[in-house]
Amino acid sequence: MEAFVVLLPLFGAMFAMPVGRAFGYRASELLTTGFMLLAAIGAWLVFFDVGLGGGEDRTIPLFTWIGSGAFQAQWAMRIDTLSAVMLVVVNSVSFLVHWYSMGYMKDYGEQPRFFAYLSLFTFAMLTLVTADNFLQLFFGWEGVGLASYLLIGFWFKKKSANDAAIKAFVVNRVGDFGFALGIMCIFYVFGSIDFDTVFGAIAANSEAVPFGQAAGAPIQELTINFLDNDWHALTVIGVLLFIGAMGKSAQFFLHTWLPDAMEGPTPVSALIHAATMVTAGVFLVCRCSVIYEYAPDAAAMVTLVGAVTAFFAATVGLLQDDIKKIVAYSTCSQLGYMFFAAGVGAYDAAMFHLFTHAFFKALLFLGSGAVIIGMHHEQDIKKMGGVRALMPFTHILMVIGTIAITGIGIPGLVLFGAPIGTAGFVSKDMIIEGAFLAGEAGRAFGYFAFTLGLLAAVMTAFYSWRLIFLTFWGPSRAPEAVRKHPHAVPDTMMAPLVPLAIGALAAGVAFYGNFVGDKSESFWNGALYEKAEQHEAPVADHPQADGHGAVDTHAAETSDDSAEGEEEAAEDHGGGHHVPVWVLWSPFFAMVLGTGAAALHYLRGDPLRPGLLRPGGMIYGFLKNKWYFDEIYDFLLVKPAFAFGRFLWKEGDGKTIDGVGPDGIAALVAAGARRIVKIQSGYLYHYAFAMLVGIAVFVTFMLIMAGGGQ
Amino acid sequence: MIEQLHSDQPWLSLLTFAPLIGALSIILRRMMSRTDENGVIVDPKEAAQIDTNARRIALGITSLTFLVSLGVYALYDSSFAGYQLVEEVPWLGGGIKYKMGVDGISILFVLLTTFIMPICILSSWDSIKSRVADYMIAFLVLETLMIGVFCALDLFLFYFFFEGSLIPMFLIIGVWGSKGTKEFAGITMPSRVYAALKFFLFTLLGSLLLLVAMAWMYAEVGTTDIKVLQEFEFGAGAQKWLWLAFFASFAVKMPMWPVHTWLPDAHVQAPTAGSVVLAAILLKMGGYGFLRFSLPMFPIASADFAPLIYALSIVAIIYTSLVALAQEDMKKLIAYSSVAHMGFVTMGIFTGTKQGIEGGLFQMLSHGFISGALFLCVGVVYDRMHTREIAAYGGLVHRMPLYAFLFLFFTLGNVGMPGTSGFVGEILSMVGAFKVNSWIAFFAAFGVILSAAYALRLFRQVMYGELTKEALMAIPDLDRRELGSLGVLMLFALYLGFNPGPALSVFSPAVDLLISNYDAALAGGGR
């Protein structure tokens, strides 16, 4: 059955186009959406089995993908709680987005191609989350990147869509550069790329001998030479993998593609660029939790980048006018939360936020899509206002999404083992408290993340309510024609939002106990590694040190060891963290502050009047231009790359290599002396190039001479 | 020690010379026609018939050769590490033999050659209009020579095939190449002739050194039997010079930076099928040569010069990728990307690791399908519009959805997308490189970023956007012949992308043997 959960979307992707051609677009829509419904049901069954029911973790091997010596990568399906959570998120949101798209795409045509891409994306994402080795994970990683590229550029007539698609792909490739090196480094150190072997070796601290080295060391202390410096092996691996995660999850420095990706159709933004693909980086870090637990410097980097992203993206979100871009920056910011949670070791909180975020962010995006359709494809919220009267139901759903993301609830109150509040309230508070606790425990950047997380929470509330107030409330600023005749939004677009809204309200309360509360031990069942600091001893003595599958047994055992202590702690605070009251209340106050500021500004007087930041001012310009990242990258990287390529072509290949080579020889034969004159009046870089060639010759010569004596 | 299994039937000779028989039959048919004093056939009807016959014979013979090669592969034992299907007869005397045989390193390149040739003939079906019979003869002779290169187990015989393949290729570029003029050595000549000359000059330079080295080895060992030469231990000093001489020849063929500049010109000027053969097979001879000669015969020199190879490979990967970014001609762009991809091959081979060498081999195989297909793709629009300029296109997806789909697939293969065969070779060669030195892998991985940039830029400018150009309004999509050729290539690239096992398991025994001999030689040489 597990196989169908992964393969049904693939069948959908393969058949969507031919079926569309033979039986019309409706058939291909129904086919892919039907497959997704079955896959989603299957995913929930797996989730109930493995996650909630305590069913056994399992890996279903299919066949060998790449096998070259010790480098062995299988096609396989790894089913544990971590992948089950992802299966549920991916398949549920994907099904709802398929359903929604049946309505959304009506205006645009080309449904079979669109649904084929959506299903292809889903399949790639599923191979990613069910991978049992790094290479299959990389396959899914690149596969979702491809689907994202195709869907961002879906309107391929538009120049901006094509630009955005290429940008997304290339920026992601920068991340993949790190990821690929990470995989190579893992193989170099462990001689394997299987999760079980790698994670087992780390948890058991078994002896690792990197390729070609005479002696190894226990893996947790091992240093390797990377780029001519000696580094802690796990830190190198952790940082390299995280660079990959930064690309896919649009973290600071590699975030620039995500806002542009809004060129894609809105359902795509909801599925790929909010709920699922962009969370792959968080998943990766959580999957590799054992690496980060023993690589504190890498974990510190995760915390730092996550916290900065959460803050940065929120500041930019404050001034965006495009409804989709606001939600995009909000996504970027929320991903930052997930990362710093993982960075401080609160992997369960990170995964919890990933889970709840999928509901409310998909809801916000799909709701925005309904608004855009209703307003005749208008995306500028300054040209909206008063949409509440035209689209009351959409308004209610969007408000639900907003109270979910900003987090409304009662801090400190715990009923039946769960706090009371919207999804974002529960999961975000867990993260902020986790960061505070990490700071208390002396973990790097813990307080830093806590502070930036709170500031970002203020801004989150501000920009989220700003969106609601400017779009739905106040007098309408839309043109007469739009106001009188808003575009009808089909029911197929509204129905899928209802389950998302329910999730946005209730997912936090409903799953609190399992993800982070008292039942979390049995729920995760070792899928997220927890370092048992006080039980260091049994780790090193573990007999199954380097055996296959050691990690599972090991993690289970450490869990047993630490279970008593943790259970005590859990009972003490009703399943929550052990934090001072002011910390407990601080996210709530942050939310109130942000909401209040938004209300003060946008609910009185002219909502478009300048606020604290005057247009034209420096900070305004800085934020409005997204901290000038695009301009800087364009100036420092993109333009020079093209110019340098042209230079190498014309001057390097043309004038120098050919000039000295065939053309030169020929010319020499033809008119010997003339050539010499020409060389002397030549340009500086010709000499530089000749020198480069000369150095190559010289090195060759030296190599011969050096070896000649033997 | 390298073992060898003799064959009681001359299967490899049959395979090698089958295309030549086809070429002879075309020649015979033409000799029977009436010609005037300039050698032009008098009756235009007869001339047309000869052309049609030539096409049919060429397609029939190349297809037959492919079937024979499948038969040979059925006889091939992929678990045996040494040479098999060996044929040996005295030839020129004095230790120079006619000796053929294959092993895990060569057999798949034989298959690649026989597989690509019918596709080349098909792609030239309508697009070649002048001197069709001569063209087909050139291709059939070329096929014989190329198969010979991969089957020869005698150095002299290898040299004969290796250098011989230069001549038909030279003619294909020089006679059936595209238009335009270029000034060279003070003479104005057609640019196709310039490209052919450049191709010739570069390769000749390498060949001469190879010839000298060969003569010296023959004098030293007394035979040119490759197996014997591989088992012979050359002195460390001699190895260096010999290695350099072989390197000069193979580096030009690969081509490696900085002797790559003949390739873009040759590709641009060659007819489509010429480009396909060049990219898919001729470029593989360099990598094959490194594995057949440099590594096994001069292991100590190979290890000593490996840093040089790494440096040149990395420069090739980054430099040519950057140059590819700036290209305005579709074929040139793909040609430069070929140089970059060959950089992964040389890098992988000289790591001397299992993953590196298998990655290099796989990359060569995969590049045969993918870049061959990309050149076919360019040929498709060139046949319709007679221009290769990127700027002349745009929005083709509106008129040619099938073409766009296939082009996208091969673009992704070129970019090294997992799931295509392009990924397997790249990742394995980088894994091998990382084991040796992380810097190499670090720089090579840069190429992965750049390849995405140039390949997607090409795709976008040709395919996407509004269809505004008047000339493109009526452009037809792929016909059945084009669809068939590209479709088959896609199936192979896709299959090997998901399940490279069948190819890797053929490489594996031979690569293991190569590495164990290589390591033993290094250990014996005190390294």
PDB file of C-alpha atoms in Angstrom, chain A residues 644-650 653, chain B residues 260 318-327 336:
ATOM      1  CA  PHE A 644      33.534  37.010 -18.061  1.00  0.00           C
ATOM      2  CA  GLY A 645      32.170  34.257 -20.286  1.00  0.00           C
ATOM      3  CA  ARG A 646      32.195  36.601 -23.263  1.00  0.00           C
ATOM      4  CA  PHE A 647      35.700  37.740 -22.392  1.00  0.00           C
ATOM      5  CA  LEU A 648      37.032  34.183 -22.161  1.00  0.00           C
ATOM      6  CA  TRP A 649      35.399  33.331 -25.440  1.00  0.00           C
ATOM      7  CA  LYS A 650      36.598  36.283 -27.464  1.00  0.00           C
ATOM      8  CA  ASP A 653      39.638  31.116 -27.076  1.00  0.00           C
TER       9      ASP A 653
ATOM     10  CA  HIS B 260      39.558  22.469 -27.347  1.00  0.00           C
ATOM     11  CA  ILE B 318      34.401  26.296 -15.342  1.00  0.00           C
ATOM     12  CA  TYR B 319      35.954  28.134 -18.274  1.00  0.00           C
ATOM     13  CA  THR B 320      33.923  26.493 -21.006  1.00  0.00           C
ATOM     14  CA  SER B 321      30.736  26.703 -18.974  1.00  0.00           C
ATOM     15  CA  LEU B 322      31.246  30.441 -18.676  1.00  0.00           C
ATOM     16  CA  VAL B 323      32.001  30.669 -22.376  1.00  0.00           C
ATOM     17  CA  ALA B 324      28.840  28.682 -23.103  1.00  0.00           C
ATOM     18  CA  LEU B 325      26.868  31.353 -21.238  1.00  0.00           C
ATOM     19  CA  ALA B 326      27.913  33.933 -23.788  1.00  0.00           C
ATOM     20  CA  GLN B 327      27.176  31.965 -26.971  1.00  0.00           C
ATOM     21  CA  TYR B 336      31.254  24.219 -25.311  1.00  0.00           C
TER      22      TYR B 336
END
